[in-house]
């Protein structure tokens, strides 16, 4: 990002740019996205957009980071606002939540995943990993009170990364060989079994 917005009006303008970009990607795809189309879709002049972003790529990267924070916060709220009878039901509900989120937003996430190889999304993945890891450490710390914290942290790292990668791969590739239900069930069994070792 060329310039960080300091004042409320500037933050609102940047948010409008990001929201318009998200909507455009969901409706029309990523390949046709241009700064003039973002300008048209947001009602903000190209010159004003360039005050904050050097190019379209910077807008996309900022949007990926913003959406990763949003998804991470939504996931934390979802898990913490529900009471689950056991760890397995919490894992099942969390995996369902992940799939639902990726398939929401007018296809925005699915379009991003289809083009993931050409995007600079490493920072956004790190943001997701951080949110998910913090939540998992908090939740699992309650379920596994006597476990070595370093070992638990290692398990969380493996669970979070393998789950993110599996869901992203399945949604981006549209794998017809396995049903979504099969993926969810196997992920739940894998995670539950691994954590209980």
PDB file of N, CA, C and O in Angstrom, residues 50-130:
ATOM      1  N   UNK A  50      -5.022   5.841  -6.810  1.00  0.00           N
ATOM      2  CA  UNK A  50      -3.564   5.836  -6.886  1.00  0.00           C
ATOM      3  C   UNK A  50      -2.895   6.595  -5.740  1.00  0.00           C
ATOM      4  O   UNK A  50      -1.689   6.471  -5.535  1.00  0.00           O
ATOM      5  N   UNK A  51      -3.661   7.379  -4.994  1.00  0.00           N
ATOM      6  CA  UNK A  51      -3.085   8.004  -3.796  1.00  0.00           C
ATOM      7  C   UNK A  51      -2.732   6.949  -2.749  1.00  0.00           C
ATOM      8  O   UNK A  51      -1.813   7.139  -1.950  1.00  0.00           O
ATOM      9  N   UNK A  52      -3.477   5.842  -2.758  1.00  0.00           N
ATOM     10  CA  UNK A  52      -3.292   4.804  -1.733  1.00  0.00           C
ATOM     11  C   UNK A  52      -2.671   3.520  -2.264  1.00  0.00           C
ATOM     12  O   UNK A  52      -2.021   2.794  -1.512  1.00  0.00           O
ATOM     13  N   UNK A  53      -2.873   3.245  -3.537  1.00  0.00           N
ATOM     14  CA  UNK A  53      -2.368   2.005  -4.127  1.00  0.00           C
ATOM     15  C   UNK A  53      -1.584   2.308  -5.397  1.00  0.00           C
ATOM     16  O   UNK A  53      -2.040   3.070  -6.239  1.00  0.00           O
ATOM     17  N   UNK A  54      -0.418   1.667  -5.536  1.00  0.00           N
ATOM     18  CA  UNK A  54       0.417   1.895  -6.718  1.00  0.00           C
ATOM     19  C   UNK A  54      -0.154   1.238  -7.962  1.00  0.00           C
ATOM     20  O   UNK A  54       0.040   1.727  -9.069  1.00  0.00           O
ATOM     21  N   UNK A  55      -0.844   0.111  -7.769  1.00  0.00           N
ATOM     22  CA  UNK A  55      -1.378  -0.628  -8.917  1.00  0.00           C
ATOM     23  C   UNK A  55      -2.459  -1.599  -8.452  1.00  0.00           C
ATOM     24  O   UNK A  55      -2.732  -1.725  -7.257  1.00  0.00           O
ATOM     25  N   UNK A  56      -3.023  -2.292  -9.414  1.00  0.00           N
ATOM     26  CA  UNK A  56      -4.087  -3.264  -9.136  1.00  0.00           C
ATOM     27  C   UNK A  56      -3.593  -4.372  -8.193  1.00  0.00           C
ATOM     28  O   UNK A  56      -4.327  -4.816  -7.304  1.00  0.00           O
ATOM     29  N   UNK A  57      -2.353  -4.798  -8.380  1.00  0.00           N
ATOM     30  CA  UNK A  57      -1.809  -5.878  -7.556  1.00  0.00           C
ATOM     31  C   UNK A  57      -1.798  -5.499  -6.076  1.00  0.00           C
ATOM     32  O   UNK A  57      -2.110  -6.310  -5.223  1.00  0.00           O
ATOM     33  N   UNK A  58      -1.440  -4.266  -5.782  1.00  0.00           N
ATOM     34  CA  UNK A  58      -1.447  -3.797  -4.389  1.00  0.00           C
ATOM     35  C   UNK A  58      -2.851  -3.805  -3.807  1.00  0.00           C
ATOM     36  O   UNK A  58      -3.034  -4.121  -2.627  1.00  0.00           O
ATOM     37  N   UNK A  59      -3.831  -3.460  -4.628  1.00  0.00           N
ATOM     38  CA  UNK A  59      -5.222  -3.479  -4.162  1.00  0.00           C
ATOM     39  C   UNK A  59      -5.620  -4.912  -3.817  1.00  0.00           C
ATOM     40  O   UNK A  59      -6.193  -5.174  -2.760  1.00  0.00           O
ATOM     41  N   UNK A  60      -5.290  -5.840  -4.697  1.00  0.00           N
ATOM     42  CA  UNK A  60      -5.633  -7.245  -4.471  1.00  0.00           C
ATOM     43  C   UNK A  60      -4.944  -7.778  -3.216  1.00  0.00           C
ATOM     44  O   UNK A  60      -5.569  -8.448  -2.385  1.00  0.00           O
ATOM     45  N   UNK A  61      -3.660  -7.472  -3.050  1.00  0.00           N
ATOM     46  CA  UNK A  61      -2.924  -7.944  -1.862  1.00  0.00           C
ATOM     47  C   UNK A  61      -3.523  -7.362  -0.579  1.00  0.00           C
ATOM     48  O   UNK A  61      -3.670  -8.068   0.423  1.00  0.00           O
ATOM     49  N   UNK A  62      -3.877  -6.078  -0.607  1.00  0.00           N
ATOM     50  CA  UNK A  62      -4.503  -5.454   0.570  1.00  0.00           C
ATOM     51  C   UNK A  62      -5.855  -6.097   0.855  1.00  0.00           C
ATOM     52  O   UNK A  62      -6.219  -6.310   2.018  1.00  0.00           O
ATOM     53  N   UNK A  63      -6.592  -6.410  -0.207  1.00  0.00           N
ATOM     54  CA  UNK A  63      -7.888  -7.057  -0.033  1.00  0.00           C
ATOM     55  C   UNK A  63      -7.725  -8.457   0.557  1.00  0.00           C
ATOM     56  O   UNK A  63      -8.472  -8.846   1.461  1.00  0.00           O
ATOM     57  N   UNK A  64      -6.748  -9.205   0.075  1.00  0.00           N
ATOM     58  CA  UNK A  64      -6.494 -10.545   0.620  1.00  0.00           C
ATOM     59  C   UNK A  64      -6.195 -10.470   2.116  1.00  0.00           C
ATOM     60  O   UNK A  64      -6.711 -11.271   2.905  1.00  0.00           O
ATOM     61  N   UNK A  65      -5.375  -9.514   2.512  1.00  0.00           N
ATOM     62  CA  UNK A  65      -5.032  -9.358   3.927  1.00  0.00           C
ATOM     63  C   UNK A  65      -6.258  -8.952   4.745  1.00  0.00           C
ATOM     64  O   UNK A  65      -6.514  -9.504   5.823  1.00  0.00           O
ATOM     65  N   UNK A  66      -7.031  -8.019   4.216  1.00  0.00           N
ATOM     66  CA  UNK A  66      -8.239  -7.559   4.903  1.00  0.00           C
ATOM     67  C   UNK A  66      -9.222  -8.717   5.091  1.00  0.00           C
ATOM     68  O   UNK A  66      -9.763  -8.920   6.181  1.00  0.00           O
ATOM     69  N   UNK A  67      -9.439  -9.491   4.011  1.00  0.00           N
ATOM     70  CA  UNK A  67     -10.387 -10.606   4.083  1.00  0.00           C
ATOM     71  C   UNK A  67      -9.878 -11.713   4.998  1.00  0.00           C
ATOM     72  O   UNK A  67     -10.664 -12.398   5.642  1.00  0.00           O
ATOM     73  N   UNK A  68      -8.567 -11.891   5.077  1.00  0.00           N
ATOM     74  CA  UNK A  68      -8.007 -12.894   5.983  1.00  0.00           C
ATOM     75  C   UNK A  68      -8.254 -12.507   7.439  1.00  0.00           C
ATOM     76  O   UNK A  68      -8.619 -13.349   8.265  1.00  0.00           O
ATOM     77  N   UNK A  69      -8.058 -11.233   7.760  1.00  0.00           N
ATOM     78  CA  UNK A  69      -8.366 -10.757   9.116  1.00  0.00           C
ATOM     79  C   UNK A  69      -9.851 -10.953   9.414  1.00  0.00           C
ATOM     80  O   UNK A  69     -10.224 -11.435  10.487  1.00  0.00           O
ATOM     81  N   UNK A  70     -10.685 -10.578   8.462  1.00  0.00           N
ATOM     82  CA  UNK A  70     -12.130 -10.692   8.640  1.00  0.00           C
ATOM     83  C   UNK A  70     -12.549 -12.150   8.859  1.00  0.00           C
ATOM     84  O   UNK A  70     -13.306 -12.459   9.783  1.00  0.00           O
ATOM     85  N   UNK A  71     -12.021 -13.044   8.024  1.00  0.00           N
ATOM     86  CA  UNK A  71     -12.343 -14.465   8.147  1.00  0.00           C
ATOM     87  C   UNK A  71     -11.845 -15.027   9.482  1.00  0.00           C
ATOM     88  O   UNK A  71     -12.550 -15.779  10.162  1.00  0.00           O
ATOM     89  N   UNK A  72     -10.637 -14.635   9.880  1.00  0.00           N
ATOM     90  CA  UNK A  72     -10.089 -15.081  11.160  1.00  0.00           C
ATOM     91  C   UNK A  72     -10.937 -14.620  12.330  1.00  0.00           C
ATOM     92  O   UNK A  72     -11.220 -15.394  13.248  1.00  0.00           O
ATOM     93  N   UNK A  73     -11.361 -13.364  12.315  1.00  0.00           N
ATOM     94  CA  UNK A  73     -12.205 -12.826  13.390  1.00  0.00           C
ATOM     95  C   UNK A  73     -13.570 -13.509  13.401  1.00  0.00           C
ATOM     96  O   UNK A  73     -14.108 -13.831  14.470  1.00  0.00           O
ATOM     97  N   UNK A  74     -14.147 -13.718  12.208  1.00  0.00           N
ATOM     98  CA  UNK A  74     -15.452 -14.391  12.118  1.00  0.00           C
ATOM     99  C   UNK A  74     -15.368 -15.808  12.672  1.00  0.00           C
ATOM    100  O   UNK A  74     -16.279 -16.279  13.355  1.00  0.00           O
ATOM    101  N   UNK A  75     -14.255 -16.489  12.376  1.00  0.00           N
ATOM    102  CA  UNK A  75     -14.079 -17.856  12.864  1.00  0.00           C
ATOM    103  C   UNK A  75     -13.966 -17.876  14.391  1.00  0.00           C
ATOM    104  O   UNK A  75     -14.593 -18.693  15.068  1.00  0.00           O
ATOM    105  N   UNK A  76     -13.181 -16.947  14.939  1.00  0.00           N
ATOM    106  CA  UNK A  76     -13.047 -16.866  16.400  1.00  0.00           C
ATOM    107  C   UNK A  76     -14.409 -16.626  17.047  1.00  0.00           C
ATOM    108  O   UNK A  76     -14.773 -17.285  18.030  1.00  0.00           O
ATOM    109  N   UNK A  77     -15.166 -15.703  16.481  1.00  0.00           N
ATOM    110  CA  UNK A  77     -16.478 -15.380  17.037  1.00  0.00           C
ATOM    111  C   UNK A  77     -17.411 -16.588  16.944  1.00  0.00           C
ATOM    112  O   UNK A  77     -18.135 -16.904  17.890  1.00  0.00           O
ATOM    113  N   UNK A  78     -17.381 -17.278  15.806  1.00  0.00           N
ATOM    114  CA  UNK A  78     -18.229 -18.452  15.617  1.00  0.00           C
ATOM    115  C   UNK A  78     -17.943 -19.506  16.688  1.00  0.00           C
ATOM    116  O   UNK A  78     -18.851 -20.013  17.337  1.00  0.00           O
ATOM    117  N   UNK A  79     -16.681 -19.831  16.873  1.00  0.00           N
ATOM    118  CA  UNK A  79     -16.324 -20.892  17.825  1.00  0.00           C
ATOM    119  C   UNK A  79     -16.599 -20.463  19.265  1.00  0.00           C
ATOM    120  O   UNK A  79     -17.157 -21.231  20.051  1.00  0.00           O
ATOM    121  N   UNK A  80     -16.245 -19.247  19.605  1.00  0.00           N
ATOM    122  CA  UNK A  80     -16.377 -18.804  20.989  1.00  0.00           C
ATOM    123  C   UNK A  80     -17.819 -18.517  21.399  1.00  0.00           C
ATOM    124  O   UNK A  80     -18.141 -18.525  22.590  1.00  0.00           O
ATOM    125  N   UNK A  81     -18.696 -18.279  20.427  1.00  0.00           N
ATOM    126  CA  UNK A  81     -20.096 -17.972  20.743  1.00  0.00           C
ATOM    127  C   UNK A  81     -20.976 -19.224  20.778  1.00  0.00           C
ATOM    128  O   UNK A  81     -22.170 -19.130  21.038  1.00  0.00           O
ATOM    129  N   UNK A  82     -20.413 -20.374  20.479  1.00  0.00           N
ATOM    130  CA  UNK A  82     -21.172 -21.625  20.525  1.00  0.00           C
ATOM    131  C   UNK A  82     -20.603 -22.515  21.631  1.00  0.00           C
ATOM    132  O   UNK A  82     -19.420 -22.461  21.923  1.00  0.00           O
ATOM    133  N   UNK A  83     -21.486 -23.322  22.186  1.00  0.00           N
ATOM    134  CA  UNK A  83     -20.972 -24.302  23.139  1.00  0.00           C
ATOM    135  C   UNK A  83     -21.080 -25.672  22.477  1.00  0.00           C
ATOM    136  O   UNK A  83     -22.125 -26.038  21.954  1.00  0.00           O
ATOM    137  N   UNK A  84     -19.986 -26.380  22.472  1.00  0.00           N
ATOM    138  CA  UNK A  84     -19.920 -27.688  21.834  1.00  0.00           C
ATOM    139  C   UNK A  84     -19.784 -28.755  22.919  1.00  0.00           C
ATOM    140  O   UNK A  84     -19.030 -28.579  23.875  1.00  0.00           O
ATOM    141  N   UNK A  85     -20.500 -29.869  22.756  1.00  0.00           N
ATOM    142  CA  UNK A  85     -20.455 -30.907  23.790  1.00  0.00           C
ATOM    143  C   UNK A  85     -19.092 -31.598  23.899  1.00  0.00           C
ATOM    144  O   UNK A  85     -18.722 -32.076  24.968  1.00  0.00           O
ATOM    145  N   UNK A  86     -18.346 -31.626  22.781  1.00  0.00           N
ATOM    146  CA  UNK A  86     -17.034 -32.272  22.812  1.00  0.00           C
ATOM    147  C   UNK A  86     -16.162 -31.711  21.696  1.00  0.00           C
ATOM    148  O   UNK A  86     -16.619 -30.925  20.857  1.00  0.00           O
ATOM    149  N   UNK A  87     -14.913 -32.117  21.698  1.00  0.00           N
ATOM    150  CA  UNK A  87     -13.943 -31.606  20.731  1.00  0.00           C
ATOM    151  C   UNK A  87     -14.316 -31.978  19.295  1.00  0.00           C
ATOM    152  O   UNK A  87     -14.215 -31.154  18.390  1.00  0.00           O
ATOM    153  N   UNK A  88     -14.787 -33.192  19.086  1.00  0.00           N
ATOM    154  CA  UNK A  88     -15.115 -33.644  17.730  1.00  0.00           C
ATOM    155  C   UNK A  88     -16.230 -32.801  17.116  1.00  0.00           C
ATOM    156  O   UNK A  88     -16.162 -32.431  15.952  1.00  0.00           O
ATOM    157  N   UNK A  89     -17.255 -32.476  17.895  1.00  0.00           N
ATOM    158  CA  UNK A  89     -18.338 -31.653  17.337  1.00  0.00           C
ATOM    159  C   UNK A  89     -17.854 -30.236  17.049  1.00  0.00           C
ATOM    160  O   UNK A  89     -18.296 -29.602  16.089  1.00  0.00           O
ATOM    161  N   UNK A  90     -16.913 -29.721  17.851  1.00  0.00           N
ATOM    162  CA  UNK A  90     -16.352 -28.409  17.569  1.00  0.00           C
ATOM    163  C   UNK A  90     -15.538 -28.439  16.270  1.00  0.00           C
ATOM    164  O   UNK A  90     -15.628 -27.538  15.445  1.00  0.00           O
ATOM    165  N   UNK A  91     -14.762 -29.500  16.072  1.00  0.00           N
ATOM    166  CA  UNK A  91     -13.968 -29.632  14.847  1.00  0.00           C
ATOM    167  C   UNK A  91     -14.880 -29.749  13.637  1.00  0.00           C
ATOM    168  O   UNK A  91     -14.667 -29.083  12.618  1.00  0.00           O
ATOM    169  N   UNK A  92     -15.926 -30.570  13.739  1.00  0.00           N
ATOM    170  CA  UNK A  92     -16.886 -30.732  12.635  1.00  0.00           C
ATOM    171  C   UNK A  92     -17.517 -29.395  12.272  1.00  0.00           C
ATOM    172  O   UNK A  92     -17.580 -29.020  11.096  1.00  0.00           O
ATOM    173  N   UNK A  93     -17.990 -28.663  13.283  1.00  0.00           N
ATOM    174  CA  UNK A  93     -18.630 -27.365  13.048  1.00  0.00           C
ATOM    175  C   UNK A  93     -17.643 -26.363  12.455  1.00  0.00           C
ATOM    176  O   UNK A  93     -17.991 -25.568  11.569  1.00  0.00           O
ATOM    177  N   UNK A  94     -16.389 -26.408  12.896  1.00  0.00           N
ATOM    178  CA  UNK A  94     -15.370 -25.488  12.385  1.00  0.00           C
ATOM    179  C   UNK A  94     -15.058 -25.760  10.922  1.00  0.00           C
ATOM    180  O   UNK A  94     -14.904 -24.826  10.121  1.00  0.00           O
ATOM    181  N   UNK A  95     -14.980 -27.030  10.552  1.00  0.00           N
ATOM    182  CA  UNK A  95     -14.721 -27.386   9.152  1.00  0.00           C
ATOM    183  C   UNK A  95     -15.908 -26.978   8.283  1.00  0.00           C
ATOM    184  O   UNK A  95     -15.730 -26.419   7.193  1.00  0.00           O
ATOM    185  N   UNK A  96     -17.126 -27.216   8.772  1.00  0.00           N
ATOM    186  CA  UNK A  96     -18.324 -26.764   8.043  1.00  0.00           C
ATOM    187  C   UNK A  96     -18.277 -25.259   7.839  1.00  0.00           C
ATOM    188  O   UNK A  96     -18.564 -24.754   6.749  1.00  0.00           O
ATOM    189  N   UNK A  97     -17.908 -24.537   8.891  1.00  0.00           N
ATOM    190  CA  UNK A  97     -17.812 -23.075   8.815  1.00  0.00           C
ATOM    191  C   UNK A  97     -16.816 -22.662   7.731  1.00  0.00           C
ATOM    192  O   UNK A  97     -17.091 -21.770   6.927  1.00  0.00           O
ATOM    193  N   UNK A  98     -15.651 -23.326   7.688  1.00  0.00           N
ATOM    194  CA  UNK A  98     -14.637 -23.002   6.686  1.00  0.00           C
ATOM    195  C   UNK A  98     -15.148 -23.178   5.270  1.00  0.00           C
ATOM    196  O   UNK A  98     -14.964 -22.298   4.418  1.00  0.00           O
ATOM    197  N   UNK A  99     -15.806 -24.284   5.008  1.00  0.00           N
ATOM    198  CA  UNK A  99     -16.365 -24.525   3.673  1.00  0.00           C
ATOM    199  C   UNK A  99     -17.441 -23.507   3.330  1.00  0.00           C
ATOM    200  O   UNK A  99     -17.476 -22.984   2.209  1.00  0.00           O
ATOM    201  N   UNK A 100     -18.318 -23.218   4.282  1.00  0.00           N
ATOM    202  CA  UNK A 100     -19.390 -22.244   4.036  1.00  0.00           C
ATOM    203  C   UNK A 100     -18.818 -20.874   3.698  1.00  0.00           C
ATOM    204  O   UNK A 100     -19.312 -20.196   2.786  1.00  0.00           O
ATOM    205  N   UNK A 101     -17.798 -20.448   4.431  1.00  0.00           N
ATOM    206  CA  UNK A 101     -17.205 -19.140   4.186  1.00  0.00           C
ATOM    207  C   UNK A 101     -16.561 -19.059   2.809  1.00  0.00           C
ATOM    208  O   UNK A 101     -16.693 -18.061   2.105  1.00  0.00           O
ATOM    209  N   UNK A 102     -15.836 -20.111   2.435  1.00  0.00           N
ATOM    210  CA  UNK A 102     -15.167 -20.095   1.133  1.00  0.00           C
ATOM    211  C   UNK A 102     -16.150 -20.106  -0.021  1.00  0.00           C
ATOM    212  O   UNK A 102     -15.835 -19.647  -1.119  1.00  0.00           O
ATOM    213  N   UNK A 103     -17.347 -20.613   0.209  1.00  0.00           N
ATOM    214  CA  UNK A 103     -18.343 -20.665  -0.858  1.00  0.00           C
ATOM    215  C   UNK A 103     -19.306 -19.480  -0.809  1.00  0.00           C
ATOM    216  O   UNK A 103     -20.217 -19.391  -1.627  1.00  0.00           O
ATOM    217  N   UNK A 104     -19.092 -18.561   0.129  1.00  0.00           N
ATOM    218  CA  UNK A 104     -19.953 -17.383   0.269  1.00  0.00           C
ATOM    219  C   UNK A 104     -19.381 -16.209  -0.542  1.00  0.00           C
ATOM    220  O   UNK A 104     -18.510 -16.395  -1.377  1.00  0.00           O
ATOM    221  N   UNK A 105     -19.871 -15.023  -0.278  1.00  0.00           N
ATOM    222  CA  UNK A 105     -19.371 -13.771  -0.882  1.00  0.00           C
ATOM    223  C   UNK A 105     -19.456 -13.748  -2.403  1.00  0.00           C
ATOM    224  O   UNK A 105     -18.521 -13.315  -3.083  1.00  0.00           O
ATOM    225  N   UNK A 106     -20.556 -14.220  -2.945  1.00  0.00           N
ATOM    226  CA  UNK A 106     -20.774 -14.181  -4.407  1.00  0.00           C
ATOM    227  C   UNK A 106     -19.653 -14.838  -5.196  1.00  0.00           C
ATOM    228  O   UNK A 106     -19.364 -14.433  -6.321  1.00  0.00           O
ATOM    229  N   UNK A 107     -18.997 -15.802  -4.621  1.00  0.00           N
ATOM    230  CA  UNK A 107     -17.941 -16.503  -5.342  1.00  0.00           C
ATOM    231  C   UNK A 107     -16.576 -15.853  -5.255  1.00  0.00           C
ATOM    232  O   UNK A 107     -15.637 -16.291  -5.921  1.00  0.00           O
ATOM    233  N   UNK A 108     -16.427 -14.816  -4.424  1.00  0.00           N
ATOM    234  CA  UNK A 108     -15.140 -14.118  -4.305  1.00  0.00           C
ATOM    235  C   UNK A 108     -14.023 -15.092  -3.913  1.00  0.00           C
ATOM    236  O   UNK A 108     -12.984 -15.157  -4.560  1.00  0.00           O
ATOM    237  N   UNK A 109     -14.226 -15.839  -2.825  1.00  0.00           N
ATOM    238  CA  UNK A 109     -13.168 -16.727  -2.337  1.00  0.00           C
ATOM    239  C   UNK A 109     -12.823 -17.810  -3.365  1.00  0.00           C
ATOM    240  O   UNK A 109     -11.655 -18.131  -3.566  1.00  0.00           O
ATOM    241  N   UNK A 110     -13.842 -18.368  -4.010  1.00  0.00           N
ATOM    242  CA  UNK A 110     -13.574 -19.419  -5.000  1.00  0.00           C
ATOM    243  C   UNK A 110     -12.771 -18.872  -6.179  1.00  0.00           C
ATOM    244  O   UNK A 110     -11.871 -19.533  -6.689  1.00  0.00           O
ATOM    245  N   UNK A 111     -13.079 -17.657  -6.585  1.00  0.00           N
ATOM    246  CA  UNK A 111     -12.322 -17.033  -7.681  1.00  0.00           C
ATOM    247  C   UNK A 111     -10.877 -16.775  -7.249  1.00  0.00           C
ATOM    248  O   UNK A 111      -9.940 -17.015  -8.009  1.00  0.00           O
ATOM    249  N   UNK A 112     -10.690 -16.308  -6.032  1.00  0.00           N
ATOM    250  CA  UNK A 112      -9.332 -16.094  -5.514  1.00  0.00           C
ATOM    251  C   UNK A 112      -8.573 -17.416  -5.485  1.00  0.00           C
ATOM    252  O   UNK A 112      -7.408 -17.497  -5.893  1.00  0.00           O
ATOM    253  N   UNK A 113      -9.217 -18.466  -5.010  1.00  0.00           N
ATOM    254  CA  UNK A 113      -8.553 -19.772  -4.929  1.00  0.00           C
ATOM    255  C   UNK A 113      -8.194 -20.315  -6.308  1.00  0.00           C
ATOM    256  O   UNK A 113      -7.153 -20.944  -6.485  1.00  0.00           O
ATOM    257  N   UNK A 114      -9.049 -20.074  -7.293  1.00  0.00           N
ATOM    258  CA  UNK A 114      -8.754 -20.535  -8.667  1.00  0.00           C
ATOM    259  C   UNK A 114      -7.483 -19.888  -9.217  1.00  0.00           C
ATOM    260  O   UNK A 114      -6.805 -20.455 -10.054  1.00  0.00           O
ATOM    261  N   UNK A 115      -7.177 -18.688  -8.753  1.00  0.00           N
ATOM    262  CA  UNK A 115      -6.017 -17.942  -9.255  1.00  0.00           C
ATOM    263  C   UNK A 115      -4.900 -17.844  -8.212  1.00  0.00           C
ATOM    264  O   UNK A 115      -3.993 -17.020  -8.360  1.00  0.00           O
ATOM    265  N   UNK A 116      -4.991 -18.653  -7.177  1.00  0.00           N
ATOM    266  CA  UNK A 116      -4.070 -18.534  -6.046  1.00  0.00           C
ATOM    267  C   UNK A 116      -2.613 -18.604  -6.480  1.00  0.00           C
ATOM    268  O   UNK A 116      -1.761 -17.878  -5.955  1.00  0.00           O
ATOM    269  N   UNK A 117      -2.299 -19.467  -7.439  1.00  0.00           N
ATOM    270  CA  UNK A 117      -0.904 -19.648  -7.881  1.00  0.00           C
ATOM    271  C   UNK A 117      -0.297 -18.369  -8.447  1.00  0.00           C
ATOM    272  O   UNK A 117       0.909 -18.195  -8.433  1.00  0.00           O
ATOM    273  N   UNK A 118      -1.136 -17.460  -8.950  1.00  0.00           N
ATOM    274  CA  UNK A 118      -0.617 -16.230  -9.549  1.00  0.00           C
ATOM    275  C   UNK A 118      -0.695 -15.029  -8.602  1.00  0.00           C
ATOM    276  O   UNK A 118      -0.318 -13.924  -8.980  1.00  0.00           O
ATOM    277  N   UNK A 119      -1.182 -15.247  -7.389  1.00  0.00           N
ATOM    278  CA  UNK A 119      -1.325 -14.154  -6.430  1.00  0.00           C
ATOM    279  C   UNK A 119      -0.237 -14.219  -5.368  1.00  0.00           C
ATOM    280  O   UNK A 119       0.276 -15.285  -5.064  1.00  0.00           O
ATOM    281  N   UNK A 120       0.076 -13.059  -4.815  1.00  0.00           N
ATOM    282  CA  UNK A 120       1.022 -13.012  -3.705  1.00  0.00           C
ATOM    283  C   UNK A 120       0.210 -13.070  -2.413  1.00  0.00           C
ATOM    284  O   UNK A 120      -0.075 -12.053  -1.797  1.00  0.00           O
ATOM    285  N   UNK A 121      -0.150 -14.296  -2.013  1.00  0.00           N
ATOM    286  CA  UNK A 121      -1.041 -14.447  -0.876  1.00  0.00           C
ATOM    287  C   UNK A 121      -0.382 -14.966   0.381  1.00  0.00           C
ATOM    288  O   UNK A 121      -1.077 -15.353   1.328  1.00  0.00           O
ATOM    289  N   UNK A 122       0.949 -14.974   0.412  1.00  0.00           N
ATOM    290  CA  UNK A 122       1.648 -15.531   1.568  1.00  0.00           C
ATOM    291  C   UNK A 122       1.299 -14.803   2.864  1.00  0.00           C
ATOM    292  O   UNK A 122       1.068 -15.430   3.893  1.00  0.00           O
ATOM    293  N   UNK A 123       1.228 -13.480   2.810  1.00  0.00           N
ATOM    294  CA  UNK A 123       0.931 -12.717   4.021  1.00  0.00           C
ATOM    295  C   UNK A 123      -0.490 -13.003   4.506  1.00  0.00           C
ATOM    296  O   UNK A 123      -0.729 -13.124   5.704  1.00  0.00           O
ATOM    297  N   UNK A 124      -1.423 -13.154   3.566  1.00  0.00           N
ATOM    298  CA  UNK A 124      -2.802 -13.425   3.975  1.00  0.00           C
ATOM    299  C   UNK A 124      -2.925 -14.808   4.603  1.00  0.00           C
ATOM    300  O   UNK A 124      -3.676 -14.996   5.559  1.00  0.00           O
ATOM    301  N   UNK A 125      -2.161 -15.783   4.110  1.00  0.00           N
ATOM    302  CA  UNK A 125      -2.155 -17.115   4.721  1.00  0.00           C
ATOM    303  C   UNK A 125      -1.572 -17.039   6.133  1.00  0.00           C
ATOM    304  O   UNK A 125      -2.082 -17.662   7.064  1.00  0.00           O
ATOM    305  N   UNK A 126      -0.513 -16.259   6.308  1.00  0.00           N
ATOM    306  CA  UNK A 126       0.080 -16.096   7.642  1.00  0.00           C
ATOM    307  C   UNK A 126      -0.917 -15.473   8.619  1.00  0.00           C
ATOM    308  O   UNK A 126      -0.970 -15.850   9.791  1.00  0.00           O
ATOM    309  N   UNK A 127      -1.716 -14.542   8.119  1.00  0.00           N
ATOM    310  CA  UNK A 127      -2.742 -13.907   8.961  1.00  0.00           C
ATOM    311  C   UNK A 127      -3.758 -14.954   9.407  1.00  0.00           C
ATOM    312  O   UNK A 127      -4.117 -15.034  10.584  1.00  0.00           O
ATOM    313  N   UNK A 128      -4.230 -15.770   8.459  1.00  0.00           N
ATOM    314  CA  UNK A 128      -5.181 -16.832   8.797  1.00  0.00           C
ATOM    315  C   UNK A 128      -4.573 -17.814   9.799  1.00  0.00           C
ATOM    316  O   UNK A 128      -5.217 -18.197  10.778  1.00  0.00           O
ATOM    317  N   UNK A 129      -3.343 -18.208   9.530  1.00  0.00           N
ATOM    318  CA  UNK A 129      -2.671 -19.148  10.430  1.00  0.00           C
ATOM    319  C   UNK A 129      -2.596 -18.591  11.848  1.00  0.00           C
ATOM    320  O   UNK A 129      -2.819 -19.315  12.827  1.00  0.00           O
ATOM    321  N   UNK A 130      -2.283 -17.318  11.965  1.00  0.00           N
ATOM    322  CA  UNK A 130      -2.180 -16.688  13.281  1.00  0.00           C
ATOM    323  C   UNK A 130      -3.517 -16.711  14.007  1.00  0.00           C
ATOM    324  O   UNK A 130      -3.610 -17.119  15.168  1.00  0.00           O
TER     325      UNK A 130
END
